[in-house]
Amino acid sequence: MERLSIIVPCYNEEATVETFFRAASAVCRELPGVEAEYIFVDDGSSDRTLDIVRGLARKHPGVRWLSFSRNFGKEAAMFAGLEHARGDYMAVMDVDLQDPPELLPELLEAVREGGYDCAAVRRVDRKGEPPIRSWFARQFYKVINKMSRTEIVDGARDFRLMTRQMVDAILRLTEYNRFSKGIFSWVGFRTKWVETVNVERSGGESKWSFFKLLLYALDGIIAFSTAPLAIASVLGLVFCAVAFFAIIFVIVRQLVWGGSAYGWPSLVCIILLVTGIQLFCIGIVGQYLAKTYLEVKGRPIYILREQGGDHERQ
Ligand code: UDP
Ligand code: MG
């Protein structure tokens, strides 16, 4: 019997964990020739999430849990889950049922019989989402795909089912600044895209504020593209060229007509503009330096406080 590990990051999800487990296990029981293992990763929740997960693990064999020492973020939770999973196939799913478990049979079949290494879910609409957020999301995908050679698919969710081989490749990317949508694509392998419509959360609230998403988007661009650095250099060159011609113009004007001591207000504007651009470019360099600094420190991606469930029995 093959084993399917389902990795579920949970952060303050007391309202949704049980509904998720009920829905997912109903689907997984019907999967032919596959035994499901659940790995709930409690990402430093401050509510009753861990208690509920513990309760599930006591009642149901095949449920395991990991608990972080604090909130490390969904990326870290997914990494921890993948590291601890023992299945032949692994799926990553949100606990809020926005990743419908009903798709699991289709994903599994694509990987098992279709010759794919990964089957991933992509939503084709963004219904129920604030329009501004959707607009920014679309722009983000446009920009990152122009800047990066790694393809980041618009609307791709983190919901996907992968083979052991692909997961092993992902685990070799131990960077601290993780942007999974890029990492999944960077490792390559054959991916089948399954399309779905947007599903609203089953309960509780989204953990992503607009600002958090914006920072995440910037992280993604910096992690998978060095184009902003090139933009900074090109801007620098353009300004040098403009300054060079301006200097020639000023000298010629002085020699031919004389009396060039006017134009202070325009000078102030130009100085402001140029120093602004300089600071902006230094800021871009600083972003990369900061990320490098964090990587060089070599800090662990997550820290476990406790773990339990199925493995205690073995
Ligand atoms: N999540 C997490 N750590 C965090 C934020 C979110 O593990 O710091 C989990 C959350 O419990 C859920 C999944 O990531 O299972 C997706 O989060 P959410 O539904 O809030 O995001 P959205 O669907 O709104 O993008
Ligand atoms: Mg969600």
PDB file of C-alpha atoms and ligand atoms in Angstrom, residues 94 96 98 157 201, ligand 2:
ATOM      1  CA  ASP A  94      -4.596  24.849   3.589  1.00  0.00           C
ATOM      2  CA  ASP A  96      -9.535  26.439   5.636  1.00  0.00           C
ATOM      3  CA  GLN A  98      -9.974  26.795   0.220  1.00  0.00           C
ATOM      4  CA  ARG A 157      -2.154  27.944  -5.009  1.00  0.00           C
ATOM      5  CA  ARG A 201     -12.794  30.201   3.660  1.00  0.00           C
TER       6      ARG A 201
HETATM    7 MG    MG B   2      -7.135  30.656   3.014  1.00  0.00          MG
END
